[in-house]
PDB file of C-alpha atoms (C1' of nucleotides) in Angstrom:
ATOM      1  CA  MET A 203       2.296-201.850 -31.459  1.00 80.00           C
ATOM      2  CA  GLN A 204      -1.320-200.803 -30.909  1.00 87.00           C
ATOM      3  CA  PRO A 205      -1.715-198.373 -27.991  1.00 94.00           C
ATOM      4  CA  ILE A 206      -4.119-199.039 -25.119  1.00 97.00           C
ATOM      5  CA  ALA A 207      -6.205-196.123 -23.821  1.00 98.00           C
ATOM      6  CA  VAL A 208      -6.507-196.108 -20.021  1.00 98.00           C
ATOM      7  CA  ILE A 209      -9.479-193.955 -19.018  1.00 98.00           C
ATOM      8  CA  ASP A 210     -10.920-192.537 -15.817  1.00 98.00           C
ATOM      9  CA  PHE A 211     -14.056-190.428 -15.348  1.00 98.00           C
ATOM     10  CA  GLU A 212     -15.073-188.229 -12.445  1.00 97.00           C
ATOM     11  CA  THR A 213     -18.849-187.897 -12.374  1.00 97.00           C
ATOM     12  CA  THR A 214     -21.757-186.514 -10.381  1.00 97.00           C
ATOM     13  CA  GLY A 215     -22.767-190.032  -9.290  1.00 95.00           C
ATOM     14  CA  LEU A 216     -22.789-193.683 -10.157  1.00 95.00           C
ATOM     15  CA  SER A 217     -25.346-194.061 -12.915  1.00 94.00           C
ATOM     16  CA  PRO A 218     -25.816-192.228 -16.212  1.00 95.00           C
ATOM     17  CA  ALA A 219     -29.193-193.979 -16.432  1.00 93.00           C
ATOM     18  CA  MET A 220     -30.213-192.047 -13.305  1.00 93.00           C
ATOM     19  CA  GLY A 221     -29.128-188.728 -14.791  1.00 94.00           C
ATOM     20  CA  ASP A 222     -25.554-188.602 -13.558  1.00 96.00           C
ATOM     21  CA  ARG A 223     -23.049-186.859 -15.817  1.00 97.00           C
ATOM     22  CA  ALA A 224     -19.285-186.796 -16.254  1.00 98.00           C
ATOM     23  CA  THR A 225     -17.414-183.831 -14.766  1.00 98.00           C
ATOM     24  CA  GLU A 226     -13.850-184.738 -15.784  1.00 98.00           C
ATOM     25  CA  VAL A 227     -12.176-187.252 -18.069  1.00 98.00           C
ATOM     26  CA  ALA A 228      -8.564-188.350 -18.379  1.00 98.00           C
ATOM     27  CA  ILE A 229      -7.065-190.772 -20.888  1.00 98.00           C
ATOM     28  CA  VAL A 230      -3.521-192.131 -20.840  1.00 97.00           C
ATOM     29  CA  LEU A 231      -2.216-193.804 -24.007  1.00 97.00           C
ATOM     30  CA  VAL A 232       0.125-196.708 -23.274  1.00 96.00           C
ATOM     31  CA  GLU A 233       2.369-198.541 -25.725  1.00 94.00           C
ATOM     32  CA  GLY A 234       4.096-201.516 -24.130  1.00 88.00           C
ATOM     33  CA  ASP A 235       5.507-200.150 -20.867  1.00 86.00           C
ATOM     34  CA  GLN A 236       5.508-196.539 -21.994  1.00 93.00           C
ATOM     35  CA  VAL A 237       2.976-193.747 -21.536  1.00 95.00           C
ATOM     36  CA  VAL A 238       3.091-192.033 -24.924  1.00 97.00           C
ATOM     37  CA  ASP A 239       0.317-189.426 -24.602  1.00 98.00           C
ATOM     38  CA  ARG A 240      -2.222-187.939 -22.173  1.00 97.00           C
ATOM     39  CA  PHE A 241      -5.591-186.206 -22.430  1.00 98.00           C
ATOM     40  CA  GLN A 242      -7.376-184.536 -19.515  1.00 98.00           C
ATOM     41  CA  SER A 243     -10.200-182.042 -19.195  1.00 98.00           C
ATOM     42  CA  LEU A 244     -12.913-180.909 -16.863  1.00 98.00           C
ATOM     43  CA  MET A 245     -16.266-180.690 -18.632  1.00 97.00           C
ATOM     44  CA  ASN A 246     -19.409-178.669 -18.161  1.00 97.00           C
ATOM     45  CA  ALA A 247     -22.531-180.778 -18.608  1.00 96.00           C
ATOM     46  CA  GLY A 248     -24.798-178.140 -17.113  1.00 95.00           C
ATOM     47  CA  VAL A 249     -25.474-180.056 -13.911  1.00 95.00           C
ATOM     48  CA  ARG A 250     -24.812-179.204 -10.274  1.00 95.00           C
ATOM     49  CA  ILE A 251     -22.271-181.102  -8.195  1.00 95.00           C
ATOM     50  CA  SER A 252     -23.396-182.238  -4.761  1.00 95.00           C
ATOM     51  CA  ALA A 253     -21.428-181.355  -1.633  1.00 94.00           C
ATOM     52  CA  PHE A 254     -20.534-185.010  -1.208  1.00 93.00           C
ATOM     53  CA  ILE A 255     -19.071-185.300  -4.725  1.00 95.00           C
ATOM     54  CA  GLU A 256     -17.269-181.966  -4.355  1.00 95.00           C
ATOM     55  CA  ALA A 257     -15.611-183.232  -1.175  1.00 94.00           C
ATOM     56  CA  TYR A 258     -14.891-186.619  -2.770  1.00 93.00           C
ATOM     57  CA  THR A 259     -13.286-185.354  -5.983  1.00 94.00           C
ATOM     58  CA  GLY A 260     -12.307-181.784  -5.183  1.00 95.00           C
ATOM     59  CA  ILE A 261     -14.174-180.686  -8.307  1.00 96.00           C
ATOM     60  CA  SER A 262     -16.415-177.705  -7.517  1.00 95.00           C
ATOM     61  CA  ASN A 263     -19.336-176.075  -9.299  1.00 96.00           C
ATOM     62  CA  ALA A 264     -17.114-173.050  -9.948  1.00 96.00           C
ATOM     63  CA  MET A 265     -14.516-175.239 -11.657  1.00 96.00           C
ATOM     64  CA  ILE A 266     -17.183-176.833 -13.848  1.00 96.00           C
ATOM     65  CA  ALA A 267     -18.708-173.463 -14.734  1.00 96.00           C
ATOM     66  CA  ALA A 268     -15.364-172.388 -16.211  1.00 96.00           C
ATOM     67  CA  ALA A 269     -14.838-175.678 -18.084  1.00 97.00           C
ATOM     68  CA  PRO A 270     -15.496-176.354 -21.784  1.00 98.00           C
ATOM     69  CA  SER A 271     -18.765-178.017 -22.712  1.00 97.00           C
ATOM     70  CA  ALA A 272     -19.181-181.760 -22.270  1.00 97.00           C
ATOM     71  CA  GLN A 273     -19.951-182.020 -25.991  1.00 96.00           C
ATOM     72  CA  ALA A 274     -16.654-180.401 -27.001  1.00 97.00           C
ATOM     73  CA  VAL A 275     -14.612-182.417 -24.515  1.00 98.00           C
ATOM     74  CA  MET A 276     -16.159-185.748 -25.484  1.00 97.00           C
ATOM     75  CA  ALA A 277     -15.713-185.075 -29.193  1.00 97.00           C
ATOM     76  CA  GLU A 278     -12.030-184.404 -28.544  1.00 97.00           C
ATOM     77  CA  ALA A 279     -11.726-187.452 -26.251  1.00 97.00           C
ATOM     78  CA  SER A 280     -13.257-189.640 -28.951  1.00 97.00           C
ATOM     79  CA  ARG A 281     -10.746-188.344 -31.503  1.00 96.00           C
ATOM     80  CA  PHE A 282      -7.912-188.890 -29.003  1.00 97.00           C
ATOM     81  CA  VAL A 283      -8.827-192.535 -28.370  1.00 97.00           C
ATOM     82  CA  GLY A 284      -9.636-193.434 -31.971  1.00 95.00           C
ATOM     83  CA  ASP A 285      -9.870-197.197 -32.318  1.00 94.00           C
ATOM     84  CA  ALA A 286      -7.576-198.008 -29.402  1.00 96.00           C
ATOM     85  CA  PRO A 287      -8.854-200.711 -27.043  1.00 96.00           C
ATOM     86  CA  MET A 288      -9.559-199.323 -23.592  1.00 97.00           C
ATOM     87  CA  VAL A 289      -8.768-200.168 -19.980  1.00 97.00           C
ATOM     88  CA  ALA A 290     -10.236-198.823 -16.744  1.00 97.00           C
ATOM     89  CA  HIS A 291     -10.388-199.769 -13.085  1.00 97.00           C
ATOM     90  CA  ASN A 292     -13.872-201.218 -12.547  1.00 96.00           C
ATOM     91  CA  ALA A 293     -14.406-200.754 -16.267  1.00 96.00           C
ATOM     92  CA  SER A 294     -18.143-201.394 -16.141  1.00 95.00           C
ATOM     93  CA  PHE A 295     -18.468-197.959 -14.509  1.00 96.00           C
ATOM     94  CA  ASP A 296     -16.304-195.993 -16.989  1.00 97.00           C
ATOM     95  CA  ARG A 297     -17.697-197.927 -19.968  1.00 96.00           C
ATOM     96  CA  ARG A 298     -21.244-196.831 -19.085  1.00 96.00           C
ATOM     97  CA  PHE A 299     -20.240-193.152 -18.888  1.00 97.00           C
ATOM     98  CA  TRP A 300     -18.065-193.430 -22.023  1.00 97.00           C
ATOM     99  CA  ALA A 301     -21.040-194.800 -23.960  1.00 96.00           C
ATOM    100  CA  ALA A 302     -23.583-192.372 -22.471  1.00 96.00           C
ATOM    101  CA  GLU A 303     -21.480-189.230 -22.973  1.00 97.00           C
ATOM    102  CA  LEU A 304     -20.455-190.241 -26.505  1.00 97.00           C
ATOM    103  CA  GLN A 305     -24.062-190.973 -27.419  1.00 96.00           C
ATOM    104  CA  ARG A 306     -24.912-187.363 -26.544  1.00 95.00           C
ATOM    105  CA  VAL A 307     -22.478-186.145 -29.216  1.00 94.00           C
ATOM    106  CA  GLY A 308     -23.522-188.724 -31.786  1.00 94.00           C
ATOM    107  CA  HIS A 309     -20.447-190.933 -31.467  1.00 92.00           C
ATOM    108  CA  GLU A 310     -20.500-194.697 -31.113  1.00 90.00           C
ATOM    109  CA  ALA A 311     -18.615-196.329 -28.230  1.00 93.00           C
ATOM    110  CA  LYS A 312     -17.134-199.211 -30.191  1.00 91.00           C
ATOM    111  CA  GLN A 313     -13.928-199.801 -28.241  1.00 94.00           C
ATOM    112  CA  PRO A 314     -13.556-203.012 -26.173  1.00 94.00           C
ATOM    113  CA  PHE A 315     -12.840-202.512 -22.456  1.00 95.00           C
ATOM    114  CA  ALA A 316     -10.588-204.541 -20.193  1.00 95.00           C
ATOM    115  CA  CYS A 317     -10.765-204.054 -16.424  1.00 96.00           C
ATOM    116  CA  THR A 318      -7.774-203.791 -14.074  1.00 96.00           C
ATOM    117  CA  MET A 319     -10.031-204.608 -11.108  1.00 96.00           C
ATOM    118  CA  LEU A 320     -11.216-207.924 -12.566  1.00 94.00           C
ATOM    119  CA  LEU A 321      -7.677-208.753 -13.708  1.00 94.00           C
ATOM    120  CA  SER A 322      -6.305-207.903 -10.252  1.00 95.00           C
ATOM    121  CA  ARG A 323      -8.880-210.115  -8.549  1.00 93.00           C
ATOM    122  CA  ARG A 324      -7.608-212.991 -10.703  1.00 91.00           C
ATOM    123  CA  LEU A 325      -3.886-212.245 -10.467  1.00 93.00           C
ATOM    124  CA  TYR A 326      -3.603-210.830  -6.926  1.00 93.00           C
ATOM    125  CA  PRO A 327      -6.080-212.676  -4.672  1.00 91.00           C
ATOM    126  CA  GLN A 328      -3.653-212.000  -1.797  1.00 91.00           C
ATOM    127  CA  ALA A 329      -4.137-208.206  -2.023  1.00 94.00           C
ATOM    128  CA  PRO A 330      -5.979-206.731   1.012  1.00 93.00           C
ATOM    129  CA  ASN A 331      -8.702-205.445  -1.333  1.00 94.00           C
ATOM    130  CA  HIS A 332      -8.962-204.428  -4.971  1.00 95.00           C
ATOM    131  CA  LYS A 333      -9.562-200.694  -4.763  1.00 96.00           C
ATOM    132  CA  LEU A 334      -7.268-198.787  -7.129  1.00 96.00           C
ATOM    133  CA  GLY A 335      -5.416-196.987  -4.334  1.00 95.00           C
ATOM    134  CA  SER A 336      -4.967-200.149  -2.315  1.00 95.00           C
ATOM    135  CA  LEU A 337      -3.548-202.023  -5.294  1.00 96.00           C
ATOM    136  CA  ALA A 338      -1.172-199.124  -5.972  1.00 96.00           C
ATOM    137  CA  SER A 339       0.079-199.374  -2.381  1.00 95.00           C
ATOM    138  CA  PHE A 340       0.223-203.164  -2.578  1.00 95.00           C
ATOM    139  CA  HIS A 341       2.491-202.940  -5.628  1.00 96.00           C
ATOM    140  CA  ARG A 342       4.314-199.822  -4.354  1.00 95.00           C
ATOM    141  CA  LEU A 343       3.371-197.948  -7.512  1.00 94.00           C
ATOM    142  CA  PRO A 344       4.384-194.274  -7.660  1.00 87.00           C
ATOM    143  CA  SER A 345       1.804-191.701  -6.603  1.00 80.00           C
ATOM    144  CA  SER A 346       0.806-189.350  -9.401  1.00 77.00           C
ATOM    145  CA  GLY A 347      -1.357-186.689  -7.777  1.00 80.00           C
ATOM    146  CA  ARG A 348      -4.602-186.277  -5.874  1.00 83.00           C
ATOM    147  CA  ALA A 349      -6.639-189.465  -5.709  1.00 84.00           C
ATOM    148  CA  HIS A 350     -10.124-189.210  -7.202  1.00 89.00           C
ATOM    149  CA  ARG A 351      -9.012-186.746  -9.855  1.00 94.00           C
ATOM    150  CA  ALA A 352      -9.225-188.186 -13.337  1.00 96.00           C
ATOM    151  CA  LEU A 353      -5.623-187.837 -14.520  1.00 96.00           C
ATOM    152  CA  ALA A 354      -4.098-189.083 -11.259  1.00 96.00           C
ATOM    153  CA  ASP A 355      -6.395-192.103 -11.224  1.00 96.00           C
ATOM    154  CA  ALA A 356      -5.847-192.806 -14.938  1.00 97.00           C
ATOM    155  CA  GLU A 357      -2.069-192.641 -14.405  1.00 96.00           C
ATOM    156  CA  MET A 358      -2.426-194.973 -11.419  1.00 97.00           C
ATOM    157  CA  ALA A 359      -4.540-197.413 -13.458  1.00 97.00           C
ATOM    158  CA  ALA A 360      -1.942-197.263 -16.254  1.00 97.00           C
ATOM    159  CA  ALA A 361       0.802-198.069 -13.736  1.00 96.00           C
ATOM    160  CA  LEU A 362      -1.299-200.973 -12.439  1.00 97.00           C
ATOM    161  CA  LEU A 363      -1.756-202.172 -16.025  1.00 96.00           C
ATOM    162  CA  GLY A 364       2.022-202.045 -16.421  1.00 96.00           C
ATOM    163  CA  GLN A 365       2.414-204.131 -13.256  1.00 96.00           C
ATOM    164  CA  ILE A 366      -0.113-206.666 -14.569  1.00 95.00           C
ATOM    165  CA  GLN A 367       1.679-206.918 -17.914  1.00 94.00           C
ATOM    166  CA  SER A 368       5.045-207.284 -16.162  1.00 94.00           C
ATOM    167  CA  ASP A 369       3.697-210.056 -13.923  1.00 94.00           C
ATOM    168  CA  LEU A 370       2.220-211.853 -16.927  1.00 93.00           C
ATOM    169  CA  ARG A 371       5.644-211.784 -18.543  1.00 91.00           C
ATOM    170  CA  CYS A 372       7.399-213.039 -15.391  1.00 90.00           C
ATOM    171  CA  ARG A 373       4.862-215.577 -14.136  1.00 88.00           C
ATOM    172  CA  PHE A 374       3.637-216.996 -17.419  1.00 86.00           C
ATOM    173  CA  GLY A 375       6.371-216.150 -19.914  1.00 88.00           C
ATOM    174  CA  VAL A 376       4.117-214.042 -22.126  1.00 87.00           C
ATOM    175  CA  ALA A 377       6.388-211.926 -24.309  1.00 82.00           C
ATOM    176  CA  GLN A 378       4.056-209.049 -25.216  1.00 80.00           C
ATOM    177  CA  PRO A 379       0.821-209.128 -23.180  1.00 87.00           C
ATOM    178  CA  GLY A 380      -1.718-207.246 -25.272  1.00 89.00           C
ATOM    179  CA  HIS A 381      -5.324-206.196 -24.901  1.00 91.00           C
ATOM    180  CA  ASP A 382      -6.593-209.467 -26.365  1.00 90.00           C
ATOM    181  CA  LEU A 383      -4.897-211.443 -23.605  1.00 90.00           C
ATOM    182  CA  LEU A 384      -6.273-209.078 -20.967  1.00 92.00           C
ATOM    183  CA  MET A 385      -9.783-209.585 -22.335  1.00 90.00           C
ATOM    184  CA  SER A 386      -9.253-213.338 -22.333  1.00 88.00           C
ATOM    185  CA  LEU A 387      -8.003-213.325 -18.748  1.00 89.00           C
ATOM    186  CA  GLN A 388     -10.765-211.168 -17.336  1.00 89.00           C
ATOM    187  CA  ALA A 389     -13.317-213.496 -18.916  1.00 85.00           C
ATOM    188  CA  CYS A 390     -11.871-216.488 -17.050  1.00 83.00           C
ATOM    189  CA  ALA A 391     -12.487-217.662 -13.522  1.00 78.00           C
ATOM    190  CA  ARG A 392      -9.552-217.065 -11.195  1.00 72.00           C
ATOM    191  CA  HIS A 393      -8.356-220.688 -11.235  1.00 71.00           C
ATOM    192  CA  ALA A 394      -8.447-220.761 -15.043  1.00 80.00           C
ATOM    193  CA  VAL A 395      -5.865-218.002 -15.608  1.00 83.00           C
ATOM    194  CA  PRO A 396      -3.006-220.400 -16.490  1.00 82.00           C
ATOM    195  CA  ALA A 397      -5.320-222.194 -18.933  1.00 81.00           C
ATOM    196  CA  ALA A 398      -6.216-218.877 -20.537  1.00 82.00           C
ATOM    197  CA  ILE A 399      -2.534-218.045 -20.904  1.00 84.00           C
ATOM    198  CA  LYS A 400      -1.917-221.436 -22.492  1.00 81.00           C
ATOM    199  CA  ARG A 401      -4.722-220.896 -25.007  1.00 81.00           C
ATOM    200  CA  TYR A 402      -3.385-217.407 -25.771  1.00 80.00           C
ATOM    201  CA  LEU A 403       0.079-218.786 -26.455  1.00 79.00           C
ATOM    202  CA  GLY A 404      -1.384-221.512 -28.649  1.00 75.00           C
TER     203      GLY A 404
ATOM    204  C1'  DT B  78     -19.846-189.808   6.322  1.00 66.96           C
ATOM    205  C1'  DG B  79     -24.225-191.584   2.030  1.00 66.96           C
ATOM    206  C1'  DC B  80     -27.793-192.790  -1.298  1.00 66.96           C
ATOM    207  C1'  DC B  81     -28.870-193.915  -6.416  1.00 66.96           C
ATOM    208  C1'  DA B  82     -26.839-198.715 -10.645  1.00 66.96           C
ATOM    209  C1'  DG B  83     -24.692-202.603 -12.600  1.00 66.96           C
ATOM    210  C1'  DG B  84     -21.451-206.398 -13.305  1.00 66.96           C
ATOM    211  C1'  DC B  85     -18.649-209.772 -11.158  1.00 66.96           C
ATOM    212  C1'  DC B  86     -17.899-213.282  -7.830  1.00 66.96           C
ATOM    213  C1'  DC B  87     -18.157-215.882  -3.461  1.00 66.96           C
ATOM    214  C1'  DT B  88     -20.894-218.972  -0.671  1.00 66.96           C
ATOM    215  C1'  DC B  89     -24.206-220.472   4.581  1.00 66.96           C
ATOM    216  C1'  DT B  90     -25.371-221.289  -3.881  1.00 66.96           C
ATOM    217  C1'  DT B  91     -27.309-222.786  -8.356  1.00 66.96           C
ATOM    218  C1'  DT B  92     -35.341-222.176  -7.528  1.00 66.96           C
ATOM    219  C1'  DA B  93     -30.359-216.651  -3.948  1.00 66.96           C
ATOM    220  C1'  DG B  94     -28.308-213.252  -1.448  1.00 66.96           C
ATOM    221  C1'  DG B  95     -24.918-210.096  -0.547  1.00 66.96           C
ATOM    222  C1'  DG B  96     -20.169-207.883  -0.759  1.00 66.96           C
ATOM    223  C1'  DC B  97     -17.030-205.411  -3.697  1.00 66.96           C
ATOM    224  C1'  DC B  98     -15.849-201.486  -6.705  1.00 66.96           C
ATOM    225  C1'  DT B  99     -16.648-197.207  -9.370  1.00 66.96           C
ATOM    226  C1'  DT B 100     -18.582-191.397  -8.311  1.00 66.96           C
TER     227       DT B 100
END
DNA sequence: TGCCAGGCCCTCTTTAGGGCCTT
């Protein structure tokens, strides 16, 4: 069974195109329902962290100063992920930083991304909202540490992915929901989810 | 407690605008 790499970045802001950089990355490897490996590291990209971001993430300039270089961390993260397809919550955000930080070390971001936020909007329209923490509460998923730190959020996203896969099995009878089904579902409008499942099952 | 961007999606729409979500 091919593992899925669930990733979460902490960063200095919202846009690598505006000069924002990653400050921490965490990746959780999932096979079926099981977390089989974890990678987490702060990273020093040589940029200052604003007071707002420090309060938001708990990651300080002192912590970053003592961290390994962004180049070394991203090279190791790239090796850790390999060719595994990837998942993130609001994946458009993490995909941009994944691509931007890898480009700086000469690596290509070739992995496909599925998004637990888009999938949750399709599968759980009754949820109060689709923030990661809210969905974790909605599903009563276990807490795994301080919110807005990379490993805790990656673990939470992995647990949400497990919930999604479990619900696909129960609601639609899909035996082994894989990354290809997740990609298919997130590309469909909300009302077309059953049709997407039907196409997936052939 | 916020701004920056970008993709998705809803609706008072489609010749557009704005909310959500990520840090």
